[in-house]
Amino acid sequence: MTWSKLSYNLFRAVKPRLAYEEFSLRYYSMPRRALMYVPGDDPKKIQKSFTIDVDCIALDCEDGVAANKKTEARELIHSFLNKEKPKRDRDYDLGVRINSLDIPIWKEDLKSCLTASHLPDTVLVPKVECPEDIKLFSEESGKLLQGDARVNLIIYIESAGAFLNIVDICKMADKLANVGKFLPVSLVFGGDDLYASLGAIKSEECTEVLYARQKLVLVAKAFKLQAIDMVHIKYKDLEGLKAQCEQGMKMGYTGKQVIHPGQVPVVQESFLPTATQIEWATGLLESFKKHQKEGKGAFTYRGSMIDMPTMRQAENIVKLAQLKKYQ
Amino acid sequence: MTWSKLSYNLFRAVKPRLAYEEFSLRYYSMPRRALMYVPGDDPKKIQKSFTIDVDCIALDCEDGVAANKKTEARELIHSFLNKEKPKRDRDYDLGVRINSLDIPIWKEDLKSCLTASHLPDTVLVPKVECPEDIKLFSEESGKLLQGDARVNLIIYIESAGAFLNIVDICKMADKLANVGKFLPVSLVFGGDDLYASLGAIKSEECTEVLYARQKLVLVAKAFKLQAIDMVHIKYKDLEGLKAQCEQGMKMGYTGKQVIHPGQVPVVQESFLPTATQIEWATGLLESFKKHQKEGKGAFTYRGSMIDMPTMRQAENIVKLAQLKKYQ
Amino acid sequence: MTWSKLSYNLFRAVKPRLAYEEFSLRYYSMPRRALMYVPGDDPKKIQKSFTIDVDCIALDCEDGVAANKKTEARELIHSFLNKEKPKRDRDYDLGVRINSLDIPIWKEDLKSCLTASHLPDTVLVPKVECPEDIKLFSEESGKLLQGDARVNLIIYIESAGAFLNIVDICKMADKLANVGKFLPVSLVFGGDDLYASLGAIKSEECTEVLYARQKLVLVAKAFKLQAIDMVHIKYKDLEGLKAQCEQGMKMGYTGKQVIHPGQVPVVQESFLPTATQIEWATGLLESFKKHQKEGKGAFTYRGSMIDMPTMRQAENIVKLAQLKKYQ
């Protein structure tokens, strides 16, 4: 089974769907391993963020900004967007996290960033609760974006209620992406907000929200979206961060939210396959091609019976490994 | 984000919804940490239950009563309800668990308890399988309750089939609560029945039903219902009980079913926040207010980056802590 | 609560439903503990499979057969089906796994096996993605099957998209089973394909897919289908196999896919209840009957409070134990 067949399967599963080429584009063209928040009201931190080798920067209007600094943050972000996006060796994602759609100022946030001289690559919408929120976002951004201009959309799922609506939210995003001016690229697991919404208490292993954390990955992958994992708030605990990264990565998460620059290298490293994995996957694919030529389907590789699905896992790893050249 | 905004979010998520004030009322006005079953056919145990300091008593017509004692139980409960509800230092919830709606005698159970001189606070309906069950309950209780009389409703989810319908069950309860004479207050996780329905085998950690156990909490919280955890049937094993309480509490459960008076203190204690948690949460809230005044959004507290969601978790803990004065 | 009441509950939950007698028949008449794949293009392996004491044989047209051997496999399976099904001491399930419905040759596979002199007991359909796939299968098999001829259907759920549609897939299978010529009997958890679909990485414990693995059991049991667990691909690691069998069995899985004859005894043994469990369950049921006669509902057995659900778990174990006579 080829990748295009995988895409076709998906197509059958959740209609209406985008064409494979578009998926492929949005899913692989821009890795979002570390998604780093920068308080929108802090010019020094914003300036510094452009010097950090990170996949994805989110200039924040929301939770990282105090209630009485909201206007300041909005205007500061606007002024930064009026300048050229600072260049780097390789491209990166520059986004703006607006306030959630139940606070009226979200429209000002959106207007401010979509009317700057340079568009952000991505708009991040926190606390999406229902499909109607996506509709609202689509209408407002549609009015503001001129001509062929498009932005990526990152959707946050952060409450018990949002989890009940998660499939409908993604269906709406998919539907409106075809007619609107945005492209949904990722779902974010708002772990800490969810803990609060559930009245749950976080342990080291975060097993309390395993249901929600794995449901989000599954829904994201069904809609070919990236899945971005919860924040590790103990930002000095890099060991714990690493463990949590690996836990999420093994579930299928493609990246993780980051609240401190010191977390970035650990996260970006964790969401690359390990040398062992790459060596295993490369060897397996070679062995597979050899057996396929000889007309053998199932075969053994290093003591394990290998079939199509395992082979595809190996393909996944090799694809991720190709990002290492950007490191 | 304030608590009323949380409620508004919820409102957007799953309409139609009750007003916030009503939620607040039903959700916080009566803690249901230990939900203790008392066999309805045993006058001594019923009498004794009134002397136990427990949040919630369920006089049982269902699984705790043998098939040939059903009438006896119903009549005995009726006669107890004809007397004044015994007074205590603080109020408590006095309920009746009727038989499930697929056994015709459930109507007799309901009639018997809703026509007593004093209404029970709550009717507990086991083995709810589909929204139609809620409709049936609403119709029957509507006929029996006079004038402004209202009862709380506790809904049991206990089978594989019921879990497929859990969201629709809650939507129906919410909808009919607005027109009917009952107020849904809690979902109960019928763990042992579910094990039987799945053909599953229980281990110490109960990981086999993690999916269902966490799904129930999430749905309950989306509908602002209390979530009441499974029974620990080894009633002499108070260590194991404590561990299971903490496991559930960390997932967001607000209480636990209890089959023996000896289990009550452990359960009631477990579903209160610990001294450490209260101290952490109180300190955090103070620190938050201070930073908020100074115009800082994100800030660190004891080495962790704190934002809105974490702050709300702290609020949850402080709210629960206020119950300690009743202990 | 009796078994027939359980069935009635189910009936209420997910309509339209088959009658209890039919469920009972399909669910208990044929254990499918080990479901063993045999490459359809290998006459020696097929011949050998008939000598192995295994509940369920799947002659494979799909992943176990290389792309350039598909026709060979189809024709070889046809020729084996033209002979009498080899007899054994006790009956077993002889099935054909066709290619998935997004590859056109699936129709040739189906036609080939349903027009042989002897029908296979079961057709196994991999990578079912949506209800329409079941409809397609129903139409094609309906055209091919003559008169009263019927086949069992085993449905594979193997991708993120399929998990979003799993309930609708089962509803469609249930609906069409009533008018069509097939009887859905099992859901298969396509673990390795799912890992690939999620981009997940498998650990020893397989916790990364706990959500999906437990959701599948729950849906299967709600529709009274057998639940067949993922492959353990390290086929020489019988210790690991045993651990994974027990993990699945405790969740409610009734069987497991097997890719090597050496795995069969471990799997078939694991999906029987242990001597301790049988002794516990038998004793409990006797004790229950005694207490029931005396008019006691809740009672203690070996230090645990026993009620109806626990009793039903014991019944489950005793039912499984009866299969031991076939060993």
Coordinates of C-alpha atoms in Angstrom, one line a residue, chain C:
Chain C
M1 CA -30.3 -9.6 36.2
T2 CA -30.2 -12.5 33.7
W3 CA -28.4 -12.9 30.5
S4 CA -31.5 -12.4 28.5
K5 CA -32.0 -9.1 30.3
L6 CA -28.5 -8.1 29.4
S7 CA -29.5 -8.7 25.8
Y8 CA -32.6 -6.7 26.2
N9 CA -30.6 -3.8 27.5
L10 CA -28.4 -4.0 24.5
F11 CA -31.4 -4.1 22.3
R12 CA -32.6 -0.8 23.7
A13 CA -29.2 0.8 23.3
V14 CA -28.4 0.4 19.7
K15 CA -31.4 -0.2 17.5
P16 CA -32.1 -1.9 15.2
R17 CA -30.8 -5.1 16.7
L18 CA -30.8 -8.8 15.9
A19 CA -32.8 -11.1 18.2
Y20 CA -31.0 -12.5 21.3
E21 CA -30.9 -16.0 19.9
E22 CA -28.9 -14.9 16.9
F23 CA -26.4 -13.0 19.0
S24 CA -26.0 -15.9 21.3
L25 CA -25.4 -18.1 18.3
R26 CA -22.9 -16.0 16.6
Y27 CA -21.1 -14.9 19.7
Y28 CA -20.7 -18.2 21.5
S29 CA -20.9 -20.9 18.9
M30 CA -17.4 -20.4 17.5
P31 CA -14.5 -19.3 19.7
R32 CA -12.0 -17.3 17.8
R33 CA -9.1 -17.2 20.2
A34 CA -6.2 -17.5 17.8
L35 CA -6.9 -16.1 14.3
M36 CA -3.9 -17.5 12.3
Y37 CA -2.9 -16.0 8.9
V38 CA -1.6 -18.3 6.2
P39 CA -0.1 -16.8 3.0
G40 CA -2.5 -17.7 0.2
D41 CA 0.2 -18.3 -2.3
D42 CA 2.0 -21.0 -0.3
P43 CA 0.5 -24.5 -0.7
K44 CA 2.7 -26.1 1.9
K45 CA 1.8 -23.6 4.6
I46 CA -1.9 -23.9 3.7
Q47 CA -1.6 -27.7 3.9
K48 CA 0.2 -27.5 7.2
S49 CA -2.3 -25.0 8.7
F50 CA -5.0 -27.7 8.5
T51 CA -3.0 -29.9 10.9
I52 CA -2.7 -27.2 13.5
D53 CA -5.1 -27.1 16.4
V54 CA -6.2 -23.5 16.0
D55 CA -9.7 -21.9 16.3
C56 CA -9.6 -19.8 13.2
I57 CA -7.5 -20.0 9.9
A58 CA -7.4 -17.0 7.5
L59 CA -6.1 -17.9 4.1
D60 CA -4.6 -14.5 3.1
C61 CA -4.9 -12.6 -0.1
E62 CA -3.8 -9.3 1.5
D63 CA -0.7 -8.1 3.4
G64 CA 0.8 -11.6 3.7
V65 CA 1.1 -11.8 -0.1
A66 CA 3.4 -9.8 -2.3
A67 CA 2.0 -7.6 -5.0
N68 CA 3.1 -9.8 -7.9
K69 CA 1.7 -13.0 -6.2
K70 CA -1.9 -11.8 -5.8
T71 CA -3.4 -13.8 -8.7
E72 CA -1.5 -16.9 -7.7
A73 CA -2.8 -16.6 -4.1
R74 CA -6.4 -16.1 -5.2
E75 CA -6.3 -19.2 -7.5
L76 CA -4.6 -21.4 -5.0
I77 CA -7.2 -20.5 -2.3
H78 CA -9.9 -21.3 -4.8
S79 CA -8.5 -24.7 -5.5
F80 CA -8.2 -25.5 -1.8
L81 CA -11.9 -24.4 -1.3
N82 CA -12.9 -26.8 -4.1
K83 CA -11.9 -29.7 -1.9
E84 CA -13.7 -30.7 1.2
K85 CA -12.8 -28.7 4.3
P86 CA -10.4 -31.0 6.2
K87 CA -12.1 -32.6 9.2
R88 CA -10.8 -32.3 12.8
D89 CA -11.9 -33.5 16.2
R90 CA -13.7 -30.2 16.8
D91 CA -14.9 -27.7 14.3
Y92 CA -12.8 -24.6 13.4
D93 CA -13.3 -21.5 11.4
L94 CA -11.9 -21.5 7.8
G95 CA -11.8 -18.0 6.4
V96 CA -10.4 -15.9 3.5
R97 CA -8.9 -12.5 4.0
I98 CA -9.6 -10.6 0.8
N99 CA -7.8 -7.4 -0.3
S100 CA -9.1 -4.1 1.1
L101 CA -12.0 -2.4 -0.7
D102 CA -10.0 0.4 -2.1
I103 CA -8.0 -2.0 -4.3
P104 CA -10.1 -3.1 -7.3
I105 CA -8.9 -6.7 -7.1
W106 CA -11.0 -7.2 -3.9
K107 CA -13.9 -8.1 -6.1
E108 CA -11.9 -10.8 -7.8
D109 CA -10.8 -12.2 -4.4
L110 CA -14.4 -12.3 -3.2
K111 CA -15.8 -13.8 -6.3
S112 CA -13.1 -16.4 -6.4
C113 CA -13.7 -17.6 -2.8
L114 CA -17.6 -17.4 -2.9
T115 CA -17.8 -19.4 -6.2
A116 CA -15.6 -22.3 -5.0
S117 CA -17.3 -25.7 -4.5
H118 CA -17.2 -25.2 -0.7
L119 CA -17.8 -21.8 0.9
P120 CA -15.3 -20.5 3.4
D121 CA -17.0 -20.1 6.8
T122 CA -15.9 -16.5 7.0
V123 CA -14.7 -13.6 4.9
L124 CA -12.3 -11.2 6.5
V125 CA -12.4 -7.6 5.2
P126 CA -9.3 -5.5 6.1
K127 CA -9.1 -1.7 6.3
V128 CA -12.8 -1.0 6.5
E129 CA -12.9 2.8 6.6
C130 CA -16.6 3.8 6.5
P131 CA -20.2 2.3 6.5
E132 CA -20.2 2.5 2.7
D133 CA -17.5 -0.2 2.7
I134 CA -19.9 -2.6 4.4
K135 CA -22.6 -1.7 1.9
L136 CA -20.3 -2.5 -0.9
F137 CA -19.3 -5.8 0.6
S138 CA -23.0 -6.6 1.2
E139 CA -23.9 -5.9 -2.4
E140 CA -21.1 -8.0 -3.9
S141 CA -21.5 -10.9 -1.6
G142 CA -25.3 -10.8 -2.1
K143 CA -24.8 -11.2 -5.8
L144 CA -22.4 -14.1 -5.4
L145 CA -24.0 -16.2 -2.7
Q146 CA -26.7 -18.7 -3.9
G147 CA -30.0 -19.4 -2.1
D148 CA -29.6 -19.7 1.7
A149 CA -25.8 -19.6 1.7
R150 CA -24.3 -17.3 4.3
V151 CA -20.8 -16.3 5.4
N152 CA -19.5 -14.8 8.5
L153 CA -18.0 -11.3 8.3
I154 CA -14.9 -10.2 10.2
I155 CA -14.3 -6.5 10.1
Y156 CA -10.8 -4.8 10.5
I157 CA -10.5 -1.4 12.0
E158 CA -7.0 -0.2 11.3
S159 CA -6.7 3.5 10.8
A160 CA -7.4 6.8 12.5
G161 CA -10.2 7.5 10.1
A162 CA -11.8 4.1 10.6
F163 CA -11.9 4.7 14.4
L164 CA -13.9 7.9 13.8
N165 CA -16.4 5.8 11.9
I166 CA -16.4 2.6 14.0
V167 CA -19.9 2.9 15.5
D168 CA -21.4 3.7 12.1
I169 CA -19.6 0.8 10.5
C170 CA -21.0 -1.6 13.1
K171 CA -24.5 -0.1 12.8
M172 CA -24.4 -0.7 9.0
A173 CA -23.1 -4.2 9.5
D174 CA -25.9 -4.9 11.9
K175 CA -28.5 -3.4 9.6
L176 CA -27.4 -5.2 6.5
A177 CA -26.9 -8.5 8.3
N178 CA -30.7 -8.6 8.7
V179 CA -31.3 -8.3 5.0
G180 CA -28.1 -9.5 3.5
K181 CA -26.3 -12.8 3.3
F182 CA -23.6 -12.3 5.9
L183 CA -23.3 -12.3 9.7
P184 CA -20.9 -9.9 11.4
V185 CA -19.0 -11.9 14.1
S186 CA -15.9 -10.0 15.1
L187 CA -14.0 -6.7 15.0
V188 CA -10.2 -6.9 14.6
F189 CA -7.9 -4.3 16.1
G190 CA -5.4 -3.6 13.3
G191 CA -2.8 -2.4 15.8
D192 CA 0.3 -2.1 13.5
D193 CA -1.6 -0.4 10.7
L194 CA -3.0 2.0 13.3
Y195 CA 0.5 2.8 14.6
A196 CA 1.5 3.7 11.1
S197 CA -1.7 5.7 10.6
L198 CA -1.0 7.7 13.8
G199 CA 2.7 8.0 13.2
A200 CA 3.1 6.4 16.6
I201 CA 6.0 4.3 17.9
K202 CA 5.3 1.0 19.6
S203 CA 6.6 0.3 23.1
E204 CA 6.5 -3.0 24.9
E205 CA 3.3 -2.1 26.7
C206 CA 1.5 -0.6 23.7
T207 CA 0.2 2.2 25.9
E208 CA 0.4 4.6 22.9
V209 CA -2.8 3.1 21.4
L210 CA -4.7 2.3 24.6
Y211 CA -7.5 4.7 23.7
A212 CA -8.1 2.9 20.4
R213 CA -7.6 -0.6 21.7
Q214 CA -10.1 -0.1 24.5
K215 CA -12.6 1.8 22.3
L216 CA -12.6 -1.2 19.9
V217 CA -13.5 -3.6 22.7
L218 CA -16.2 -1.4 24.0
V219 CA -17.8 -1.0 20.6
A220 CA -17.5 -4.7 19.8
K221 CA -19.2 -5.7 23.0
A222 CA -22.0 -3.1 22.5
F223 CA -22.7 -4.9 19.2
K224 CA -22.1 -8.3 20.7
L225 CA -19.2 -9.0 18.4
Q226 CA -16.0 -10.8 19.3
A227 CA -13.0 -8.5 19.7
I228 CA -9.7 -9.8 18.2
D229 CA -6.5 -8.1 19.4
M230 CA -3.4 -6.9 17.6
V231 CA -0.5 -9.0 16.3
H232 CA 2.6 -9.5 18.4
I233 CA 5.1 -9.4 15.5
K234 CA 8.1 -10.7 17.5
Y235 CA 7.0 -14.2 16.8
K236 CA 9.8 -15.9 18.7
D237 CA 9.2 -13.9 21.9
L238 CA 6.6 -16.2 23.5
E239 CA 7.0 -14.5 26.9
G240 CA 6.1 -11.1 25.4
L241 CA 3.2 -12.7 23.5
K242 CA 1.8 -14.2 26.7
A243 CA 2.0 -10.8 28.4
Q244 CA 0.3 -9.1 25.5
C245 CA -2.4 -11.8 25.4
E246 CA -3.2 -11.3 29.0
Q247 CA -3.3 -7.6 28.7
G248 CA -5.8 -7.8 25.9
M249 CA -7.8 -10.6 27.5
K250 CA -8.3 -8.5 30.7
M251 CA -9.6 -5.6 28.5
G252 CA -12.3 -8.0 27.2
Y253 CA -10.6 -9.2 24.0
T254 CA -11.8 -12.7 23.1
G255 CA -8.9 -13.5 20.8
K256 CA -5.7 -12.4 19.0
Q257 CA -4.2 -12.4 15.5
V258 CA -1.4 -14.8 15.0
I259 CA 1.3 -14.7 12.3
H260 CA 3.2 -17.9 13.1
P261 CA 2.0 -21.4 14.1
G262 CA 4.3 -21.2 17.1
Q263 CA 2.2 -18.5 18.6
V264 CA -1.0 -20.5 18.5
P265 CA -0.8 -22.6 21.8
V266 CA 0.2 -19.5 23.9
V267 CA -2.7 -17.5 22.5
Q268 CA -5.3 -20.3 22.7
E269 CA -4.3 -21.0 26.3
S270 CA -4.3 -17.3 27.3
F271 CA -7.8 -16.7 26.1
L272 CA -9.1 -19.4 28.4
P273 CA -9.8 -18.5 32.0
T274 CA -7.1 -19.7 34.5
A275 CA -7.8 -22.5 37.0
T276 CA -7.8 -19.9 39.8
Q277 CA -10.4 -17.8 38.0
I278 CA -12.6 -20.8 37.3
E279 CA -12.4 -22.0 40.9
W280 CA -13.2 -18.4 42.2
A281 CA -16.1 -18.0 39.8
T282 CA -17.6 -21.4 40.4
G283 CA -17.5 -20.9 44.1
L284 CA -19.0 -17.5 43.8
L285 CA -21.9 -18.7 41.8
E286 CA -22.7 -21.5 44.3
S287 CA -22.5 -19.0 47.1
F288 CA -24.7 -16.6 45.3
K289 CA -27.4 -19.2 44.6
K290 CA -27.3 -20.1 48.3
H291 CA -27.7 -16.5 49.4
Q292 CA -30.3 -15.8 46.8
K293 CA -32.5 -18.6 48.2
E294 CA -32.2 -17.1 51.6
G295 CA -33.4 -13.8 50.3
K296 CA -30.1 -12.0 50.7
G297 CA -29.0 -9.7 47.8
A298 CA -25.6 -8.2 48.6
F299 CA -23.3 -10.7 50.4
T300 CA -19.6 -11.2 51.0
Y301 CA -17.5 -13.9 49.4
R302 CA -13.9 -14.4 50.4
G303 CA -13.8 -10.9 51.9
S304 CA -15.4 -9.0 49.0
M305 CA -18.9 -7.6 48.8
I306 CA -20.6 -9.3 45.8
D307 CA -23.5 -8.0 43.9
M308 CA -25.1 -8.7 40.5
P309 CA -22.3 -7.3 38.2
T310 CA -19.6 -9.3 40.0
M311 CA -21.8 -12.3 39.7
R312 CA -22.1 -11.8 36.0
Q313 CA -18.3 -11.6 35.6
A314 CA -18.2 -14.9 37.3
E315 CA -20.7 -16.3 34.8
N316 CA -18.5 -15.0 32.0
I317 CA -15.6 -17.0 33.3
V318 CA -17.6 -20.1 33.8
K319 CA -18.8 -19.9 30.2
L320 CA -15.3 -19.5 28.9
A321 CA -14.2 -22.4 31.0
Q322 CA -16.6 -24.7 29.3
L323 CA -14.4 -24.3 26.2
K324 CA -11.6 -26.1 28.1
K325 CA -13.2 -29.4 27.3
Y326 CA -12.3 -28.7 23.6
Q327 CA -8.7 -28.3 24.4

